[in-house]
PDB file of C-alpha atoms and ligand atoms in Angstrom:
ATOM      1  CA  UNK A 898      -6.347 -16.015 -18.387  1.00  0.00           C
ATOM      2  CA  UNK A 899      -4.085 -13.978 -16.146  1.00  0.00           C
ATOM      3  CA  UNK A 900      -3.451 -14.976 -12.556  1.00  0.00           C
ATOM      4  CA  UNK A 901      -3.811 -11.278 -11.748  1.00  0.00           C
ATOM      5  CA  UNK A 902      -7.461 -10.574 -11.067  1.00  0.00           C
ATOM      6  CA  UNK A 903      -9.297  -7.300 -11.272  1.00  0.00           C
ATOM      7  CA  UNK A 904     -10.761  -6.782  -7.787  1.00  0.00           C
ATOM      8  CA  UNK A 905     -14.388  -6.070  -6.964  1.00  0.00           C
ATOM      9  CA  UNK A 906     -15.064  -2.577  -5.668  1.00  0.00           C
ATOM     10  CA  UNK A 907     -15.849  -3.290  -1.980  1.00  0.00           C
ATOM     11  CA  UNK A 908     -18.874  -0.930  -1.973  1.00  0.00           C
ATOM     12  CA  UNK A 909     -21.367   0.740  -4.304  1.00  0.00           C
ATOM     13  CA  UNK A 910     -20.361   3.679  -6.522  1.00  0.00           C
ATOM     14  CA  UNK A 911     -22.494   6.039  -4.421  1.00  0.00           C
ATOM     15  CA  UNK A 912     -21.304   4.686  -1.042  1.00  0.00           C
ATOM     16  CA  UNK A 913     -18.836   7.534  -0.468  1.00  0.00           C
ATOM     17  CA  UNK A 914     -21.306  10.339  -1.256  1.00  0.00           C
ATOM     18  CA  UNK A 915     -21.299  13.226  -0.668  1.00  0.00           C
ATOM     19  CA  UNK A 916     -17.512  13.284  -0.222  1.00  0.00           C
ATOM     20  CA  UNK A 917     -16.666  11.351  -3.359  1.00  0.00           C
ATOM     21  CA  UNK A 918     -19.435  11.390  -5.943  1.00  0.00           C
ATOM     22  CA  UNK A 919     -20.827   8.298  -7.663  1.00  0.00           C
ATOM     23  CA  UNK A 920     -19.895   9.414 -11.174  1.00  0.00           C
ATOM     24  CA  UNK A 921     -16.261   9.928 -10.219  1.00  0.00           C
ATOM     25  CA  UNK A 922     -16.198   6.528  -8.491  1.00  0.00           C
ATOM     26  CA  UNK A 923     -17.716   4.772 -11.486  1.00  0.00           C
ATOM     27  CA  UNK A 924     -15.308   6.306 -13.998  1.00  0.00           C
ATOM     28  CA  UNK A 925     -12.345   5.914 -11.672  1.00  0.00           C
ATOM     29  CA  UNK A 926     -12.987   2.226 -11.006  1.00  0.00           C
ATOM     30  CA  UNK A 927     -14.523   0.949 -14.256  1.00  0.00           C
ATOM     31  CA  UNK A 928     -12.435   3.023 -16.681  1.00  0.00           C
ATOM     32  CA  UNK A 929      -9.190   4.179 -15.046  1.00  0.00           C
ATOM     33  CA  UNK A 930      -8.477   1.260 -12.721  1.00  0.00           C
ATOM     34  CA  UNK A 931      -9.769  -1.308 -15.207  1.00  0.00           C
ATOM     35  CA  UNK A 932      -7.650   0.305 -17.911  1.00  0.00           C
ATOM     36  CA  UNK A 933      -4.455   0.050 -15.850  1.00  0.00           C
ATOM     37  CA  UNK A 934      -5.266  -3.576 -15.065  1.00  0.00           C
ATOM     38  CA  UNK A 935      -5.939  -4.548 -18.686  1.00  0.00           C
ATOM     39  CA  UNK A 936      -2.853  -2.762 -20.004  1.00  0.00           C
ATOM     40  CA  UNK A 937      -0.713  -4.324 -17.283  1.00  0.00           C
ATOM     41  CA  UNK A 938      -1.895  -7.831 -18.133  1.00  0.00           C
ATOM     42  CA  UNK A 939      -1.207  -7.159 -21.820  1.00  0.00           C
ATOM     43  CA  UNK A 940       2.216  -5.653 -21.085  1.00  0.00           C
ATOM     44  CA  UNK A 941       3.460  -8.673 -19.116  1.00  0.00           C
ATOM     45  CA  UNK A 942       2.105 -11.279 -21.526  1.00  0.00           C
ATOM     46  CA  UNK A 943       4.919 -13.499 -22.718  1.00  0.00           C
ATOM     47  CA  UNK A 944       7.605 -11.694 -20.669  1.00  0.00           C
ATOM     48  CA  UNK A 945       7.890 -14.230 -17.867  1.00  0.00           C
ATOM     49  CA  UNK A 946       6.556 -11.678 -15.388  1.00  0.00           C
ATOM     50  CA  UNK A 947       3.275 -13.621 -15.308  1.00  0.00           C
ATOM     51  CA  UNK A 948       4.920 -15.970 -12.832  1.00  0.00           C
ATOM     52  CA  UNK A 949       6.020 -13.235 -10.433  1.00  0.00           C
ATOM     53  CA  UNK A 950       4.089 -11.404  -7.756  1.00  0.00           C
ATOM     54  CA  UNK A 951       3.408  -7.675  -8.070  1.00  0.00           C
ATOM     55  CA  UNK A 952       5.798  -7.082  -5.170  1.00  0.00           C
ATOM     56  CA  UNK A 953       8.580  -8.978  -6.972  1.00  0.00           C
ATOM     57  CA  UNK A 954       7.910  -7.029 -10.164  1.00  0.00           C
ATOM     58  CA  UNK A 955       8.002  -3.688  -8.298  1.00  0.00           C
ATOM     59  CA  UNK A 956      11.276  -4.564  -6.535  1.00  0.00           C
ATOM     60  CA  UNK A 957      12.939  -4.723  -9.925  1.00  0.00           C
ATOM     61  CA  UNK A 958      10.763  -2.252 -11.837  1.00  0.00           C
ATOM     62  CA  UNK A 959      13.780  -0.273 -13.102  1.00  0.00           C
ATOM     63  CA  UNK A 960      14.480  -3.139 -15.528  1.00  0.00           C
ATOM     64  CA  UNK A 961      10.932  -3.301 -16.859  1.00  0.00           C
ATOM     65  CA  UNK A 962       9.102  -1.310 -19.518  1.00  0.00           C
ATOM     66  CA  UNK A 963       7.301   1.967 -18.853  1.00  0.00           C
ATOM     67  CA  UNK A 964       4.021   0.172 -19.607  1.00  0.00           C
ATOM     68  CA  UNK A 965       4.644  -2.374 -16.847  1.00  0.00           C
ATOM     69  CA  UNK A 966       5.692   0.366 -14.407  1.00  0.00           C
ATOM     70  CA  UNK A 967       2.774   2.717 -15.075  1.00  0.00           C
ATOM     71  CA  UNK A 968       0.024   0.143 -15.431  1.00  0.00           C
ATOM     72  CA  UNK A 969       1.271  -2.252 -12.766  1.00  0.00           C
ATOM     73  CA  UNK A 970       1.454   0.704 -10.386  1.00  0.00           C
ATOM     74  CA  UNK A 971      -1.992   1.898 -11.397  1.00  0.00           C
ATOM     75  CA  UNK A 972      -3.427  -1.586 -10.903  1.00  0.00           C
ATOM     76  CA  UNK A 973      -1.909  -2.023  -7.413  1.00  0.00           C
ATOM     77  CA  UNK A 974      -2.355   1.554  -6.150  1.00  0.00           C
ATOM     78  CA  UNK A 975      -6.088   1.732  -6.854  1.00  0.00           C
ATOM     79  CA  UNK A 976      -6.766  -1.646  -5.252  1.00  0.00           C
ATOM     80  CA  UNK A 977      -5.168  -0.328  -2.058  1.00  0.00           C
ATOM     81  CA  UNK A 978      -7.013   2.992  -2.371  1.00  0.00           C
ATOM     82  CA  UNK A 979     -10.502   1.395  -2.589  1.00  0.00           C
ATOM     83  CA  UNK A 980      -9.581  -0.697   0.392  1.00  0.00           C
ATOM     84  CA  UNK A 981      -8.705   2.127   2.754  1.00  0.00           C
ATOM     85  CA  UNK A 982     -11.994   3.913   2.106  1.00  0.00           C
ATOM     86  CA  UNK A 983     -15.555   2.955   2.893  1.00  0.00           C
ATOM     87  CA  UNK A 984     -19.003   4.129   3.886  1.00  0.00           C
ATOM     88  CA  UNK A 985     -19.328   5.198   7.537  1.00  0.00           C
ATOM     89  CA  UNK A 986     -15.627   6.015   7.488  1.00  0.00           C
ATOM     90  CA  UNK A 987     -13.727   8.877   9.002  1.00  0.00           C
ATOM     91  CA  UNK A 988     -12.977   9.559  12.634  1.00  0.00           C
ATOM     92  CA  UNK A 989      -9.619   8.489  13.962  1.00  0.00           C
ATOM     93  CA  UNK A 990      -7.730   5.207  14.235  1.00  0.00           C
ATOM     94  CA  UNK A 991      -7.608   3.253  17.477  1.00  0.00           C
ATOM     95  CA  UNK A 992      -5.374   0.613  19.037  1.00  0.00           C
ATOM     96  CA  UNK A 993      -1.817  -0.059  17.895  1.00  0.00           C
ATOM     97  CA  UNK A 994      -2.088   2.098  14.794  1.00  0.00           C
ATOM     98  CA  UNK A 995      -3.260   5.099  16.834  1.00  0.00           C
ATOM     99  CA  UNK A 996      -0.373   4.545  19.215  1.00  0.00           C
ATOM    100  CA  UNK A 997       2.165   4.326  16.391  1.00  0.00           C
ATOM    101  CA  UNK A 998       0.766   7.495  14.775  1.00  0.00           C
ATOM    102  CA  UNK A 999       0.957   9.378  18.070  1.00  0.00           C
ATOM    103  CA  UNK A1000       4.496   8.163  18.748  1.00  0.00           C
ATOM    104  CA  UNK A1001       5.722   9.040  15.274  1.00  0.00           C
ATOM    105  CA  UNK A1002       3.912  12.291  14.488  1.00  0.00           C
ATOM    106  CA  UNK A1003       2.967  13.612  17.946  1.00  0.00           C
ATOM    107  CA  UNK A1004      -0.791  13.354  17.461  1.00  0.00           C
ATOM    108  CA  UNK A1005      -3.414  12.318  14.951  1.00  0.00           C
ATOM    109  CA  UNK A1006      -3.931  15.964  13.983  1.00  0.00           C
ATOM    110  CA  UNK A1007      -0.238  16.424  13.290  1.00  0.00           C
ATOM    111  CA  UNK A1008      -0.256  13.264  11.202  1.00  0.00           C
ATOM    112  CA  UNK A1009      -3.212  14.594   9.190  1.00  0.00           C
ATOM    113  CA  UNK A1010      -1.428  17.887   8.656  1.00  0.00           C
ATOM    114  CA  UNK A1011       1.755  16.224   7.392  1.00  0.00           C
ATOM    115  CA  UNK A1012      -0.118  13.787   5.168  1.00  0.00           C
ATOM    116  CA  UNK A1013      -2.246  16.606   3.760  1.00  0.00           C
ATOM    117  CA  UNK A1014       0.903  18.610   3.030  1.00  0.00           C
ATOM    118  CA  UNK A1015       2.404  15.639   1.156  1.00  0.00           C
ATOM    119  CA  UNK A1016      -0.797  15.201  -0.875  1.00  0.00           C
ATOM    120  CA  UNK A1017      -1.253  18.912  -1.572  1.00  0.00           C
ATOM    121  CA  UNK A1018       2.405  19.439  -2.420  1.00  0.00           C
ATOM    122  CA  UNK A1019       2.720  16.604  -4.923  1.00  0.00           C
ATOM    123  CA  UNK A1020       3.235  18.478  -8.190  1.00  0.00           C
ATOM    124  CA  UNK A1021       1.039  17.133 -10.988  1.00  0.00           C
ATOM    125  CA  UNK A1022      -0.303  13.597 -10.776  1.00  0.00           C
ATOM    126  CA  UNK A1023       0.643  11.155  -8.073  1.00  0.00           C
ATOM    127  CA  UNK A1024      -0.020   9.689  -4.676  1.00  0.00           C
ATOM    128  CA  UNK A1025       0.540  10.403  -0.989  1.00  0.00           C
ATOM    129  CA  UNK A1026       1.435   7.422   1.175  1.00  0.00           C
ATOM    130  CA  UNK A1027       1.731   6.200   4.713  1.00  0.00           C
ATOM    131  CA  UNK A1028       4.292   3.421   4.712  1.00  0.00           C
ATOM    132  CA  UNK A1029       5.825   1.036   7.210  1.00  0.00           C
ATOM    133  CA  UNK A1030       9.592   0.966   6.913  1.00  0.00           C
ATOM    134  CA  UNK A1031      11.676  -1.086   9.333  1.00  0.00           C
ATOM    135  CA  UNK A1032       8.630  -1.300  11.580  1.00  0.00           C
ATOM    136  CA  UNK A1033       8.166   2.489  11.607  1.00  0.00           C
ATOM    137  CA  UNK A1034       5.635   4.798  10.006  1.00  0.00           C
ATOM    138  CA  UNK A1035       6.651   7.337   7.356  1.00  0.00           C
ATOM    139  CA  UNK A1036       4.750   9.727   5.090  1.00  0.00           C
ATOM    140  CA  UNK A1037       5.850  10.291   1.524  1.00  0.00           C
ATOM    141  CA  UNK A1038       4.592  10.866  -1.993  1.00  0.00           C
ATOM    142  CA  UNK A1039       5.382   9.550  -5.468  1.00  0.00           C
ATOM    143  CA  UNK A1040       4.668  10.867  -8.987  1.00  0.00           C
ATOM    144  CA  UNK A1041       2.454   9.236 -11.629  1.00  0.00           C
ATOM    145  CA  UNK A1042       1.568   5.626 -10.720  1.00  0.00           C
ATOM    146  CA  UNK A1043       4.810   4.882  -8.887  1.00  0.00           C
ATOM    147  CA  UNK A1044       4.639   3.564  -5.339  1.00  0.00           C
ATOM    148  CA  UNK A1045       7.077   2.986  -2.470  1.00  0.00           C
ATOM    149  CA  UNK A1046       7.460  -0.718  -3.327  1.00  0.00           C
ATOM    150  CA  UNK A1047       9.225   0.241  -6.574  1.00  0.00           C
ATOM    151  CA  UNK A1048      13.017   0.351  -6.675  1.00  0.00           C
ATOM    152  CA  UNK A1049      12.796   3.657  -8.582  1.00  0.00           C
ATOM    153  CA  UNK A1050      10.731   5.477  -5.929  1.00  0.00           C
ATOM    154  CA  UNK A1051      12.136   8.324  -3.813  1.00  0.00           C
ATOM    155  CA  UNK A1052      10.703   6.691  -0.718  1.00  0.00           C
ATOM    156  CA  UNK A1053      10.496   3.054   0.206  1.00  0.00           C
ATOM    157  CA  UNK A1054       8.453   0.888   2.528  1.00  0.00           C
ATOM    158  CA  UNK A1055       5.212  -1.021   2.538  1.00  0.00           C
ATOM    159  CA  UNK A1056       2.258   1.255   1.754  1.00  0.00           C
ATOM    160  CA  UNK A1057      -0.628   0.777   4.210  1.00  0.00           C
ATOM    161  CA  UNK A1058      -2.605   3.893   3.270  1.00  0.00           C
ATOM    162  CA  UNK A1059      -2.642   5.958   0.106  1.00  0.00           C
ATOM    163  CA  UNK A1060      -4.416   8.899  -1.471  1.00  0.00           C
ATOM    164  CA  UNK A1061      -4.794   9.370  -5.207  1.00  0.00           C
ATOM    165  CA  UNK A1062      -4.229  13.025  -6.132  1.00  0.00           C
ATOM    166  CA  UNK A1063      -4.573  12.645  -9.901  1.00  0.00           C
ATOM    167  CA  UNK A1064      -7.126  15.130 -11.241  1.00  0.00           C
ATOM    168  CA  UNK A1065      -9.294  12.214 -12.429  1.00  0.00           C
ATOM    169  CA  UNK A1066      -9.866  11.423  -8.732  1.00  0.00           C
ATOM    170  CA  UNK A1067     -11.554  14.742  -7.965  1.00  0.00           C
ATOM    171  CA  UNK A1068     -12.011  17.072 -10.929  1.00  0.00           C
ATOM    172  CA  UNK A1069     -15.720  16.402 -11.632  1.00  0.00           C
ATOM    173  CA  UNK A1070     -16.752  17.440  -8.133  1.00  0.00           C
ATOM    174  CA  UNK A1071     -13.922  19.653  -6.905  1.00  0.00           C
ATOM    175  CA  UNK A1072     -12.440  20.952 -10.194  1.00  0.00           C
ATOM    176  CA  UNK A1073      -9.040  22.487  -9.389  1.00  0.00           C
ATOM    177  CA  UNK A1074      -9.615  22.472  -5.630  1.00  0.00           C
ATOM    178  CA  UNK A1075      -7.399  19.582  -4.570  1.00  0.00           C
ATOM    179  CA  UNK A1076      -7.315  20.761  -0.917  1.00  0.00           C
ATOM    180  CA  UNK A1077     -11.145  20.477  -0.716  1.00  0.00           C
ATOM    181  CA  UNK A1078     -10.974  16.921  -2.031  1.00  0.00           C
ATOM    182  CA  UNK A1079      -8.312  16.036   0.532  1.00  0.00           C
ATOM    183  CA  UNK A1080     -10.426  17.572   3.335  1.00  0.00           C
ATOM    184  CA  UNK A1081     -13.398  15.487   2.207  1.00  0.00           C
ATOM    185  CA  UNK A1082     -11.297  12.331   1.914  1.00  0.00           C
ATOM    186  CA  UNK A1083     -10.752  12.160   5.694  1.00  0.00           C
ATOM    187  CA  UNK A1084     -14.504  11.493   6.063  1.00  0.00           C
ATOM    188  CA  UNK A1085     -14.343   8.245   4.098  1.00  0.00           C
ATOM    189  CA  UNK A1086     -11.172   6.675   5.503  1.00  0.00           C
ATOM    190  CA  UNK A1087     -11.701   3.124   6.741  1.00  0.00           C
ATOM    191  CA  UNK A1088      -9.291   3.109   9.692  1.00  0.00           C
ATOM    192  CA  UNK A1089     -10.011  -0.549  10.497  1.00  0.00           C
ATOM    193  CA  UNK A1090      -8.664  -1.457   7.068  1.00  0.00           C
ATOM    194  CA  UNK A1091      -5.573   0.720   7.585  1.00  0.00           C
ATOM    195  CA  UNK A1092      -5.029  -0.862  11.021  1.00  0.00           C
ATOM    196  CA  UNK A1093      -5.157  -4.303   9.425  1.00  0.00           C
ATOM    197  CA  UNK A1094      -2.641  -3.255   6.757  1.00  0.00           C
ATOM    198  CA  UNK A1095      -0.405  -1.916   9.533  1.00  0.00           C
ATOM    199  CA  UNK A1096      -0.563  -5.210  11.419  1.00  0.00           C
ATOM    200  CA  UNK A1097       0.211  -7.206   8.272  1.00  0.00           C
ATOM    201  CA  UNK A1098       3.123  -4.927   7.339  1.00  0.00           C
ATOM    202  CA  UNK A1099       4.879  -5.088  10.711  1.00  0.00           C
TER     203      UNK A1099
HETATM  204 MN1   MN B1454      -6.694   7.198  -9.976  1.00  0.00          MN
END
């Protein structure tokens, strides 16, 4: 029995309709995310990594196998992703997070534009991120299932918000239209959850 647990999806498969359809959610959670989790647990079995935290593993991911990197990333990234979405989402952040976004990017709209550009511009499969680095917000993106906690990533920091731009996240409903999926995504963002992540990261 692994100490790493596969998390519950915090809402029903159809909770993000019509922006993210129930079939995509079901496959994404029960097949893709579960697959990364299971393969990660198998990949670390007997390596000693069982005793480390995900953060510790990511900090030294360059010395681990591709299976640990890809599946550990996939396990962690999707858990964060489910968390920053929810029914009755959308709108704009408030409080300290809103202030930090305004101070860093000029306005919420400018933040959205920059984040959208990072998500749209990621070639192939990957993620767009909002991270806290040295107490400050930064936007970046990573390929495959990498994330900014990994020592191999182009950008570093603690991810507080992320968007999956793998085709499996949108192809059933949006086909090749990644920009339409990203537009829709803003309607399901749980800004309270992102604000909490921001507070914890600072
Ligand atoms: Mn995914």
